[in-house]
mmCIF file of C-alpha atoms and ligand atoms in Angstrom:
data_model
loop_
_atom_site.group_PDB
_atom_site.id
_atom_site.type_symbol
_atom_site.label_atom_id
_atom_site.label_comp_id
_atom_site.label_asym_id
_atom_site.label_seq_id
_atom_site.Cartn_x
_atom_site.Cartn_y
_atom_site.Cartn_z
ATOM 1 C CA MET A 872 67.652 42.912 50.638
ATOM 2 C CA VAL A 873 66.648 46.103 49.230
ATOM 3 C CA LEU A 874 67.443 45.042 45.530
ATOM 4 C CA LYS A 875 65.680 41.727 46.203
ATOM 5 C CA ASN A 876 62.431 43.603 47.236
ATOM 6 C CA ILE A 877 62.736 45.902 44.207
ATOM 7 C CA LYS A 878 63.248 42.955 41.835
ATOM 8 C CA TYR A 879 60.070 41.379 43.459
ATOM 9 C CA ALA A 880 58.129 44.376 43.078
ATOM 10 C CA VAL A 881 59.013 45.070 39.527
ATOM 11 C CA LYS A 882 58.283 41.368 38.702
ATOM 12 C CA ASN A 883 54.712 41.720 39.880
ATOM 13 C CA ILE A 884 53.856 44.924 38.122
ATOM 14 C CA PRO A 885 52.267 43.010 34.891
ATOM 15 C CA LYS A 886 50.387 40.862 37.080
ATOM 16 C CA LYS A 887 46.777 41.321 38.080
ATOM 17 C CA ARG A 888 45.984 43.487 41.001
ATOM 18 C CA VAL A 889 44.755 41.325 43.929
ATOM 19 C CA THR A 890 43.497 44.228 46.094
ATOM 20 C CA ARG A 891 40.479 46.609 45.571
ATOM 21 C CA LEU A 892 39.654 50.147 46.668
ATOM 22 C CA CYS A 893 36.903 49.888 49.327
ATOM 23 C CA PRO A 894 34.154 50.961 49.297
ATOM 24 C CA GLU A 895 34.566 52.396 45.760
ATOM 25 C CA VAL A 896 34.939 48.801 44.360
ATOM 26 C CA GLU A 897 32.393 46.469 45.835
ATOM 27 C CA SER A 898 33.356 42.977 46.530
ATOM 28 C CA PRO A 899 31.334 39.971 45.333
ATOM 29 C CA LEU A 900 28.843 38.892 47.835
ATOM 30 C CA SER A 901 27.462 35.393 48.546
ATOM 31 C CA ASP A 902 23.709 34.657 48.457
ATOM 32 C CA ARG A 903 23.824 34.286 52.126
ATOM 33 C CA PHE A 904 25.142 37.855 52.565
ATOM 34 C CA ARG A 905 23.164 39.832 55.147
ATOM 35 C CA GLY A 906 23.057 43.550 54.315
ATOM 36 C CA LEU A 907 20.396 46.182 54.988
ATOM 37 C CA GLN A 908 17.021 44.679 55.525
ATOM 38 C CA ILE A 909 14.305 45.017 52.847
ATOM 39 C CA LEU A 910 10.681 45.465 54.110
ATOM 40 C CA ASP A 911 7.820 44.195 52.035
ATOM 41 C CA LYS A 912 4.899 46.531 53.288
ATOM 42 C CA SER A 913 2.220 44.412 51.563
ATOM 43 C CA LYS A 914 3.265 41.539 53.812
ATOM 44 C CA CYS A 915 3.940 43.311 57.210
ATOM 45 C CA ILE A 916 1.180 43.249 59.676
ATOM 46 C CA GLY A 917 2.812 45.566 62.279
ATOM 47 C CA CYS A 918 3.043 42.779 64.931
ATOM 48 C CA GLY A 919 6.221 43.898 66.382
ATOM 49 C CA ILE A 920 7.831 40.457 66.921
ATOM 50 C CA CYS A 921 10.904 41.766 64.743
ATOM 51 C CA ALA A 922 11.317 44.374 67.441
ATOM 52 C CA ASN A 923 10.835 41.979 70.484
ATOM 53 C CA THR A 924 13.309 39.572 68.978
ATOM 54 C CA CYS A 925 16.132 42.135 68.241
ATOM 55 C CA PRO A 926 18.787 41.459 70.724
ATOM 56 C CA ASN A 927 20.087 44.853 70.322
ATOM 57 C CA ASN A 928 16.899 46.881 70.645
ATOM 58 C CA ALA A 929 17.490 48.191 67.308
ATOM 59 C CA ILE A 930 13.719 47.883 65.899
ATOM 60 C CA LYS A 931 10.827 50.345 66.765
ATOM 61 C CA ILE A 932 7.459 49.981 65.260
ATOM 62 C CA VAL A 933 6.196 53.250 63.969
ATOM 63 C CA LYS A 934 3.532 54.670 61.729
ATOM 64 C CA ALA A 935 4.089 55.121 58.218
ATOM 65 C CA PRO A 936 2.154 55.457 54.990
ATOM 66 C CA ILE A 937 1.063 51.952 53.653
ATOM 67 C CA ALA A 938 2.445 53.191 50.183
ATOM 68 C CA PRO A 939 4.292 56.414 48.765
ATOM 69 C CA GLY A 940 1.802 59.306 48.788
ATOM 70 C CA SER A 941 -1.124 57.342 50.618
ATOM 71 C CA SER A 942 -2.763 59.137 53.687
ATOM 72 C CA LYS A 943 -3.334 55.661 55.225
ATOM 73 C CA GLN A 944 -1.046 54.763 57.873
ATOM 74 C CA ARG A 945 -0.131 51.387 59.492
ATOM 75 C CA TRP A 946 2.563 50.349 61.820
ATOM 76 C CA PHE A 947 6.075 49.086 60.432
ATOM 77 C CA PRO A 948 9.367 48.420 61.729
ATOM 78 C CA GLU A 949 12.099 51.095 61.665
ATOM 79 C CA ILE A 950 15.592 49.885 62.134
ATOM 80 C CA ASP A 951 18.336 51.885 63.801
ATOM 81 C CA ILE A 952 21.152 50.437 61.580
ATOM 82 C CA GLY A 953 23.757 51.857 64.075
ATOM 83 C CA HIS A 954 22.663 49.491 66.574
ATOM 84 C CA CYS A 955 21.999 46.486 64.284
ATOM 85 C CA LEU A 956 24.358 43.564 64.088
ATOM 86 C CA PHE A 957 23.012 41.909 60.955
ATOM 87 C CA CYS A 958 22.358 38.754 62.885
ATOM 88 C CA GLY A 959 19.138 38.232 60.749
ATOM 89 C CA LEU A 960 16.744 37.025 63.683
ATOM 90 C CA CYS A 961 14.462 39.851 62.702
ATOM 91 C CA ILE A 962 14.100 38.222 59.385
ATOM 92 C CA ASP A 963 14.010 34.591 60.658
ATOM 93 C CA GLN A 964 11.298 35.302 63.325
ATOM 94 C CA CYS A 965 9.003 37.454 61.185
ATOM 95 C CA PRO A 966 5.659 35.467 60.879
ATOM 96 C CA LYS A 967 4.808 37.006 57.379
ATOM 97 C CA GLY A 968 8.103 36.815 55.769
ATOM 98 C CA ALA A 969 7.850 40.586 55.403
ATOM 99 C CA LEU A 970 11.663 41.206 55.842
ATOM 100 C CA SER A 971 14.610 39.898 53.795
ATOM 101 C CA SER A 972 18.309 40.903 53.643
ATOM 102 C CA GLY A 973 19.617 43.273 51.140
ATOM 103 C CA LYS A 974 22.885 43.625 49.639
ATOM 104 C CA GLU A 975 23.724 47.146 50.807
ATOM 105 C CA TYR A 976 26.228 47.511 53.362
ATOM 106 C CA THR A 977 28.306 50.669 52.665
ATOM 107 C CA LYS A 978 26.407 53.158 50.207
ATOM 108 C CA GLY A 979 23.730 54.693 51.875
ATOM 109 C CA MET A 980 24.566 53.318 55.187
ATOM 110 C CA VAL A 981 27.763 54.929 56.063
ATOM 111 C CA LYS A 982 26.796 58.183 57.905
ATOM 112 C CA TRP A 983 28.091 60.878 60.079
ATOM 113 C CA ALA A 984 24.999 61.755 61.953
ATOM 114 C CA HIS A 985 23.189 59.131 64.074
ATOM 115 C CA LYS A 986 19.788 60.358 62.851
ATOM 116 C CA ASP A 987 20.603 59.510 59.414
ATOM 117 C CA LEU A 988 21.382 55.729 60.546
ATOM 118 C CA LEU A 989 17.453 55.417 61.242
ATOM 119 C CA MET A 990 16.115 53.257 58.323
ATOM 120 C CA THR A 991 12.485 54.334 58.211
ATOM 121 C CA PRO A 992 9.854 52.057 56.779
ATOM 122 C CA GLU A 993 10.153 54.065 53.486
ATOM 123 C CA LYS A 994 13.903 53.409 53.274
ATOM 124 C CA LEU A 995 13.488 49.736 54.242
ATOM 125 C CA ALA A 996 10.876 49.359 51.637
ATOM 126 C CA ARG A 997 13.124 51.172 49.253
ATOM 127 C CA GLU A 998 10.567 53.648 48.453
ATOM 128 C CA VAL A 999 13.402 56.359 48.679
ATOM 129 C CA ASP A 1000 16.749 56.255 47.323
ATOM 130 C CA ILE A 1001 18.834 55.081 50.435
ATOM 131 C CA LYS A 1002 22.056 55.449 48.389
ATOM 132 C CA GLU A 1003 21.435 59.398 48.100
ATOM 133 C CA GLY A 1004 20.426 59.390 51.887
ATOM 134 C CA ASP A 1005 19.257 62.340 53.714
ATOM 135 C CA GLU A 1006 22.244 64.174 55.029
ATOM 136 C CA LYS A 1007 22.135 67.857 54.947
HETATM 137 S S1 SF4 R 2146 8.082 42.952 59.775
HETATM 138 FE FE1 SF4 R 2146 7.291 40.919 60.319
HETATM 139 S S2 SF4 R 2146 7.760 40.705 62.453
HETATM 140 FE FE2 SF4 R 2146 8.165 42.859 61.953
HETATM 141 S S3 SF4 R 2146 6.112 43.886 62.380
HETATM 142 FE FE3 SF4 R 2146 6.063 43.436 60.211
HETATM 143 S S4 SF4 R 2146 5.103 41.445 60.147
HETATM 144 FE FE4 SF4 R 2146 5.588 41.706 62.253
HETATM 145 S S1 SF4 R 2147 19.388 41.948 61.960
HETATM 146 FE FE1 SF4 R 2147 19.518 41.399 64.301
HETATM 147 S S2 SF4 R 2147 20.340 43.172 65.176
HETATM 148 FE FE2 SF4 R 2147 19.834 43.734 63.256
HETATM 149 S S3 SF4 R 2147 17.503 44.563 63.412
HETATM 150 FE FE3 SF4 R 2147 17.544 42.416 63.087
HETATM 151 S S4 SF4 R 2147 17.471 41.382 64.919
HETATM 152 FE FE4 SF4 R 2147 18.084 43.295 65.315
#
């Protein structure tokens, strides 16, 4: 039995590996994959429909600059990704098409502290590098 297993293992050494390291090696994603949401600030009207739709209460409407460095502020969604189940309802219900699905699902999103799971409008709009994160 043991010899049979060793023989099987040796026979498979030259074969291409079928497993991959996660999260170091990312899996290929389908077009329909729902990762971290992307916010288009220019389309968002701050109506709060996304927040009212969210079954997990993961969205809050908060004030944020309309563009990086701008002193002008408007209302935008902020998503607590720790409570998000990536159902996509916020995206489907947005009347302006301001939200879409991104491909991020590990880098920038796997955090130790709950505060770091808050995806601010700036992060959703990718105005800051979410992969670097803000953990101190
Ligand atoms: S993302 Fe869409 S649904 Fe949410 S506040 Fe902006 S416009 Fe309204
Ligand atoms: S994907 Fe679903 S759970 Fe996540 S914020 Fe949108 S509506 Fe809420």
